[in-house]
Amino acid sequence: MVLKNMEKRRAAVTGIGVVSPLGNSAADLYRGLVENRSGIRAMTEWHDEFGRDIAGAPVKLDPAVVKQISRKVRRTMGNTALFAGLAAQEAVTQSGLDPAVFTSGRVGCIIGSTVGSPSSMTEACVAEYEGRRNDLSACHFFRIMSHSASFNVADMFGINGPQLSTNSACASGLQALGAALELIQLGKVDAVLAGGADESTPMVSSSFQLLYALAEEESPEPERLSRPFDAARTGLVCGEGAGILVVEEMEHARKRGAQILFEIAGYATNCSGWHVSHSDELQIANCMRNALADAGITPGEVDYVSAHATGTRVGDAAEAAACRAVFGSEVPVSSLKGHLGHTLGASGSLELAAVYGMMRDGIVLPTRNLEQVEDCAGILLPREIREQKVRICVKNSIAFGGVNASLVCRSAD
C-alpha cells in the first residue's frame, strides 16, 4: 500500500550488523571504541606497492564464518559484498524478522559502496594486461558491478522487494539509510536491509594519495596517524568494513514485539555543486538543518553530532565550521575515524552502531588522537568519554563530488 496523503510513517532500527577493523560484530566494535583501541596498523603487506609501510585499518575474517554464506552466493562476492553479507546476517538475527517476510515483496535491500570490489577490479585489470583473460570468470564481473553488495545480500535472503545501490563515495552508506527511511515513509515497504560496505586495497589508498588526502608518512606509531580535528592532522587512513541495519516501519516492528533500538527520525542530502574535492561548510550546514527540519527537531534539542571528519585539512575545518554555525559551541562533536580509519562508503552506517551504544549507555565517545585544536576551534570536542544523555544525534557523511548527507536519530527511550 502506497500512502495517498503523504503522511509520514516512522522508521525504527531493529537490528545492527557490523564488520570492522575493531571486530566483526556490533558489540566488538563498540567495546573496542569504549576501550579506546585502534584498528589501524602498518600495512606491511603493501610495502612493495608503496615502497614503505603506510597505515591502514584492515578487517580480519574467520574463514569458518565466511563459509556460513552458501557458495552459490559467495562465488559472486568480492570483499565488499562479503562484508555486507556478514553484517546483514548479524542485523537480521538481532531483528528477529521472520524469514518468510523477505519474499513478501514488502522488504527492500539498499546497500551502498564506493565501487563494487576494488580487489576484483585489480585482478581483472592485471589479467587483461598480462594476456590472461581466460583466467577470468563471469564471477569477476559480478564482483565488480557497483551494486554487487546490494544484489548479493538480496540473494542471500531471497528479498524480492526494491533493491537499490547508492554509490556516492563516502556518503553511500548514509544515503542508503536515508533512501530506506523514505521508502518506509511513503508506504512502499515495511522493512529494508540498508547500509554501506567497502574494502580497502593499495589502489584505494593510492587514489587518496594522488589527491593529497592520505596520511602517507611511515610512522613507528601508525595508530596515531588518523587525527580528526587535530592541528597536526595530515590526512586520512583507509579502513574497510560494513554496517548494515534493519530499518522497519515502527508499527510493523511493534506489532511483532521487536526491540526498537532507535528511530531514524529525519534525513537530508544535498550537493555543494562547485568543487569535486573541497567540502563546502555552507552546504554541510544546510544539509544538517534540512535533516533536522525533516525530523521536526530544532538544533537546540540535539545532544550529539557524530561527525564525518576524516583527518583532512580542508574537510575537517569545513565540517567544524558548519557544526559551529548550526549548533554553536555547546553540542559535543566527535569523529570515530581516529579509531577506525575511514571505512569509506561503510562509515556512515557502521558508525551508527556506536551511536546506538552511546544512546543506550549515556555517553559520548571522544575523538582519538585529538590533542591540539586550531582551525577547528569553536565547537565542543571531547577528548575523553563524556557521560551525558544522548537522545537526539545527528550523523554526517561527506563525500567527494560535493555530496553531503545527514541523518537524525532519536533514542527509543
XYZ file of C-alpha atoms in Angstrom:
413
model
C 0.000 0.000 0.000
C 1.424 3.384 -1.036
C 0.140 6.208 1.146
C -2.047 8.702 -0.716
C -1.942 11.607 1.700
C 1.862 11.632 2.106
C 1.629 11.255 5.873
C 4.933 10.023 7.201
C 5.283 6.616 8.744
C 8.049 6.288 11.326
C 11.168 4.168 10.869
C 12.678 2.053 13.639
C 16.031 0.281 13.657
C 15.566 -3.276 14.948
C 18.893 -4.854 14.002
C 22.508 -3.766 13.542
C 25.340 -5.770 11.997
C 28.990 -4.792 11.733
C 32.232 -5.893 10.127
C 35.025 -3.548 11.200
C 38.739 -3.113 11.923
C 37.872 -3.469 15.633
C 35.907 -6.698 15.292
C 33.153 -8.335 13.344
C 30.081 -7.616 15.417
C 28.378 -4.502 16.708
C 29.351 -5.485 20.259
C 33.030 -5.959 19.357
C 33.135 -2.606 17.591
C 31.564 -0.721 20.477
C 33.732 -2.459 23.078
C 36.868 -1.501 21.160
C 35.767 2.116 20.926
C 34.949 2.361 24.641
C 38.366 0.850 25.411
C 39.923 3.475 23.097
C 41.586 0.824 20.935
C 42.744 1.458 17.387
C 42.134 -0.742 14.360
C 44.952 0.980 12.464
C 48.300 -0.714 11.815
C 51.231 -0.670 9.405
C 50.258 -2.406 6.158
C 53.497 -4.346 5.724
C 51.854 -6.470 3.022
C 51.572 -3.339 0.849
C 55.248 -2.419 1.151
C 56.083 -3.370 -2.444
C 53.339 -1.138 -3.856
C 54.280 1.963 -1.837
C 57.964 1.439 -1.066
C 57.167 1.842 2.633
C 54.673 0.639 5.232
C 51.726 3.026 5.048
C 48.940 2.838 7.621
C 45.635 1.067 7.097
C 42.736 -0.350 9.098
C 42.002 -3.830 7.729
C 39.296 -6.323 8.605
C 40.236 -9.828 9.758
C 37.717 -12.534 8.877
C 37.359 -16.050 10.246
C 37.260 -18.412 7.205
C 34.821 -20.685 9.037
C 32.382 -17.794 9.458
C 32.750 -16.815 5.813
C 31.766 -20.340 4.759
C 28.430 -19.912 6.512
C 27.401 -18.000 3.385
C 26.466 -20.504 0.685
C 28.959 -20.994 -2.129
C 26.215 -20.147 -4.640
C 26.166 -16.576 -3.318
C 29.760 -16.380 -2.106
C 31.289 -17.019 -5.543
C 29.941 -13.677 -6.849
C 31.097 -11.750 -3.783
C 34.207 -9.638 -3.579
C 35.214 -8.471 -0.120
C 32.835 -5.506 -0.223
C 29.812 -7.761 -0.742
C 31.182 -10.353 1.676
C 31.492 -7.748 4.442
C 27.930 -6.614 3.718
C 26.613 -10.180 3.790
C 28.186 -10.988 7.147
C 26.948 -7.732 8.676
C 23.465 -8.351 7.269
C 23.349 -11.787 8.894
C 24.027 -10.243 12.301
C 21.460 -7.489 11.777
C 18.724 -9.880 10.655
C 19.408 -12.251 13.556
C 19.121 -9.416 16.071
C 15.948 -8.085 14.457
C 14.149 -11.419 14.744
C 12.443 -10.931 11.385
C 10.574 -13.996 10.144
C 12.432 -15.274 7.027
C 9.074 -15.508 5.254
C 8.775 -11.711 5.100
C 11.745 -11.436 2.740
C 9.727 -12.973 -0.093
C 6.632 -10.875 0.574
C 7.623 -8.050 -1.767
C 7.426 -5.696 1.242
C 11.113 -5.871 2.217
C 13.821 -3.980 0.344
C 17.606 -4.065 0.170
C 19.617 -0.851 -0.239
C 23.377 -1.139 0.248
C 25.878 1.440 -0.926
C 29.579 1.280 -1.685
C 32.160 3.455 -3.378
C 32.546 0.888 -6.176
C 31.952 -2.865 -6.294
C 35.115 -4.769 -5.373
C 38.417 -2.921 -5.966
C 40.432 -6.099 -5.394
C 38.430 -7.965 -8.044
C 38.822 -4.997 -10.377
C 42.591 -5.071 -9.892
C 42.705 -8.829 -10.536
C 40.778 -8.386 -13.779
C 42.937 -5.486 -14.975
C 46.183 -7.334 -14.235
C 44.927 -10.454 -16.001
C 43.972 -8.391 -19.058
C 47.327 -6.578 -19.070
C 49.242 -9.851 -18.798
C 47.199 -11.529 -21.523
C 45.454 -13.908 -19.126
C 41.865 -13.049 -19.967
C 40.948 -16.738 -19.979
C 41.849 -16.896 -16.277
C 38.840 -14.705 -15.503
C 35.309 -15.931 -14.936
C 31.914 -14.279 -15.098
C 32.089 -14.070 -11.309
C 34.731 -11.327 -11.592
C 32.232 -9.166 -13.458
C 29.544 -9.689 -10.814
C 32.004 -8.825 -8.029
C 32.990 -5.586 -9.752
C 29.482 -4.302 -10.512
C 28.637 -1.218 -8.480
C 25.565 -2.845 -6.908
C 27.391 -6.085 -6.053
C 26.862 -5.747 -2.295
C 23.165 -4.988 -2.663
C 22.228 -7.771 -5.082
C 24.331 -10.388 -3.306
C 22.710 -9.618 0.053
C 19.272 -9.634 -1.572
C 20.078 -13.077 -2.998
C 21.248 -14.329 0.413
C 17.836 -13.658 1.943
C 15.591 -14.104 -1.089
C 14.493 -10.473 -0.960
C 12.132 -9.592 -3.811
C 11.166 -6.033 -2.883
C 13.005 -2.892 -4.069
C 16.753 -3.377 -4.499
C 18.952 -0.311 -4.920
C 22.581 0.679 -4.571
C 23.761 4.126 -3.527
C 27.220 4.797 -4.947
C 28.155 8.257 -3.722
C 31.641 7.532 -2.402
C 31.875 8.092 1.347
C 28.226 9.163 1.680
C 26.966 5.857 0.238
C 26.022 4.112 3.489
C 24.176 7.072 4.972
C 22.352 7.754 1.706
C 21.235 4.108 1.691
C 19.685 4.584 5.128
C 18.050 7.809 4.001
C 16.559 6.040 0.998
C 15.287 3.281 3.295
C 13.619 5.871 5.523
C 11.909 7.474 2.541
C 10.614 4.155 1.164
C 9.123 3.391 4.575
C 7.634 6.874 4.925
C 5.972 6.520 1.521
C 4.444 3.175 2.459
C 6.232 1.212 -0.266
C 7.919 -1.246 2.109
C 7.645 -2.474 5.692
C 11.361 -3.118 6.214
C 14.703 -2.587 4.475
C 18.168 -4.049 4.892
C 20.218 -0.891 4.462
C 23.720 0.435 4.958
C 27.133 0.525 3.365
C 30.218 -1.584 2.758
C 33.670 -1.055 1.282
C 37.022 -2.810 1.062
C 40.464 -1.240 1.185
C 43.241 -2.112 -1.258
C 46.506 -0.494 -2.372
C 44.594 1.011 -5.313
C 42.127 2.677 -2.935
C 44.857 4.207 -0.761
C 46.756 5.274 -3.891
C 43.680 7.168 -5.085
C 43.647 9.257 -1.903
C 47.418 9.653 -2.164
C 47.015 11.217 -5.631
C 44.521 13.675 -4.111
C 46.968 14.608 -1.314
C 44.361 13.380 1.172
C 46.229 10.348 2.572
C 48.243 10.303 5.801
C 51.032 8.522 3.961
C 54.065 9.058 6.169
C 55.752 5.986 7.638
C 55.479 6.066 11.420
C 56.547 3.880 14.352
C 53.053 4.620 15.722
C 50.699 4.182 12.748
C 47.707 4.128 15.101
C 48.328 7.852 15.748
C 48.222 8.959 12.104
C 44.438 9.399 11.868
C 43.841 12.646 13.794
C 40.424 14.189 13.032
C 40.089 17.867 14.013
C 43.682 17.923 15.338
C 46.021 20.772 14.419
C 48.666 18.239 13.304
C 46.390 16.168 11.049
C 47.927 15.228 7.704
C 45.200 13.204 6.004
C 43.079 10.102 6.303
C 43.886 6.429 6.828
C 41.865 3.988 4.721
C 39.833 1.370 6.556
C 37.212 -1.117 5.448
C 34.122 -2.908 6.690
C 30.338 -2.814 6.624
C 27.436 -1.554 8.660
C 24.001 -2.986 7.829
C 20.809 -2.051 9.672
C 17.314 -3.492 9.632
C 15.127 -0.416 9.211
C 11.496 -1.224 9.872
C 8.209 0.636 9.906
C 7.541 1.458 13.556
C 4.113 -0.150 13.903
C 5.215 -3.220 11.948
C 8.055 -3.665 14.454
C 5.840 -3.064 17.488
C 3.151 -5.493 16.366
C 5.617 -8.354 16.197
C 7.182 -7.408 19.553
C 10.580 -6.385 18.176
C 13.059 -4.456 20.291
C 13.321 -0.882 18.995
C 16.986 0.139 19.139
C 16.456 3.707 17.949
C 14.428 5.690 15.445
C 15.621 7.268 12.198
C 13.679 10.493 12.508
C 14.929 12.636 9.638
C 17.240 12.759 6.650
C 18.614 15.166 4.090
C 21.183 15.081 1.334
C 22.451 17.859 -0.903
C 25.294 18.783 -3.214
C 27.784 21.615 -2.900
C 27.869 21.932 -6.668
C 31.101 23.855 -7.022
C 34.175 21.658 -6.377
C 34.853 17.943 -6.686
C 37.018 17.588 -3.573
C 36.673 20.697 -1.380
C 33.975 20.496 1.284
C 31.533 23.400 1.453
C 30.702 24.470 5.011
C 27.559 26.345 3.917
C 26.023 23.297 2.233
C 27.081 20.961 5.051
C 25.279 23.290 7.454
C 22.237 23.440 5.164
C 22.169 19.648 4.971
C 22.092 19.317 8.770
C 19.387 21.979 9.044
C 17.294 20.241 6.388
C 17.603 16.876 8.144
C 16.526 18.447 11.436
C 13.567 20.119 9.730
C 12.596 16.766 8.206
C 12.593 15.290 11.713
C 10.741 18.229 13.262
C 13.648 18.806 15.651
C 15.437 22.064 16.478
C 19.233 22.420 16.792
C 18.781 23.109 20.497
C 17.352 19.621 21.028
C 20.420 17.837 19.615
C 22.641 16.096 22.163
C 25.494 14.899 19.951
C 26.918 15.172 16.437
C 28.703 12.122 15.028
C 30.985 13.849 12.555
C 32.321 12.603 9.250
C 35.735 14.226 9.912
C 38.427 12.013 8.371
C 41.592 13.934 9.235
C 41.978 16.032 6.079
C 42.923 19.694 6.378
C 40.066 21.144 4.336
C 37.293 18.676 5.138
C 37.594 18.751 8.927
C 37.744 22.543 9.052
C 34.655 22.868 6.845
C 32.614 20.412 8.916
C 33.694 22.082 12.155
C 32.615 25.467 10.796
C 29.262 24.003 9.714
C 28.675 22.478 13.166
C 29.573 25.797 14.766
C 27.077 27.604 12.529
C 24.223 25.202 13.325
C 24.868 24.207 16.953
C 27.230 26.784 18.424
C 29.767 25.593 20.981
C 27.598 23.590 23.386
C 26.809 20.363 21.494
C 29.565 17.711 21.664
C 31.024 16.678 18.314
C 33.354 13.725 17.738
C 34.700 11.550 14.937
C 35.443 7.827 15.174
C 37.967 7.857 12.307
C 40.854 8.053 14.796
C 39.881 4.566 15.978
C 38.730 3.020 12.701
C 40.354 4.905 9.885
C 37.995 5.946 7.125
C 35.812 2.972 6.187
C 34.645 4.887 3.115
C 31.120 4.003 1.947
C 30.595 1.953 5.097
C 31.458 4.759 7.500
C 28.060 6.396 7.953
C 26.128 3.218 8.690
C 28.936 1.415 10.533
C 29.413 4.322 12.945
C 25.687 4.285 13.766
C 26.351 1.071 15.676
C 28.462 3.171 18.022
C 25.805 5.884 18.151
C 23.316 3.281 19.369
C 25.745 2.243 22.115
C 26.149 5.855 23.201
C 22.372 6.336 23.356
C 21.959 3.142 25.374
C 24.806 3.833 27.826
C 24.506 7.609 28.187
C 27.978 8.524 26.963
C 29.701 10.404 24.151
C 32.838 8.802 22.744
C 35.791 11.128 22.105
C 37.917 11.677 19.010
C 41.022 9.504 19.319
C 44.390 11.255 18.827
C 42.901 14.730 19.274
C 45.477 16.763 21.202
C 45.524 20.343 19.939
C 42.753 22.278 18.199
C 43.400 25.300 15.996
C 41.348 25.778 12.822
C 38.566 23.507 14.124
C 38.036 25.539 17.304
C 34.691 26.901 18.445
C 32.869 23.579 18.845
C 32.811 21.188 21.792
C 35.328 18.413 21.006
C 35.534 15.860 23.858
C 38.946 14.240 24.387
C 37.736 11.578 26.802
C 34.475 9.712 27.347
C 31.790 12.179 28.380
C 28.865 10.971 30.471
C 25.606 12.522 29.323
C 22.222 11.523 27.969
C 22.159 11.150 24.179
C 18.567 11.257 22.988
C 18.993 13.055 19.648
C 22.016 12.569 17.395
C 22.921 13.999 14.001
C 25.152 11.734 11.894
C 27.049 13.256 8.965
C 28.673 11.814 5.861
C 30.539 13.949 3.328
C 31.849 12.674 0.007
C 33.958 13.734 -2.935
C 31.780 15.221 -5.627
C 30.313 17.690 -3.141
C 27.869 15.169 -1.659
C 26.583 15.768 1.867
C 24.218 13.571 3.878
C 22.823 13.949 7.391
C 20.665 11.534 9.372
C 18.796 12.416 12.574
C 18.460 9.583 15.093
C 16.236 9.521 18.175
C 16.674 7.090 21.066
C 13.945 4.583 21.806
C 13.546 5.826 25.401
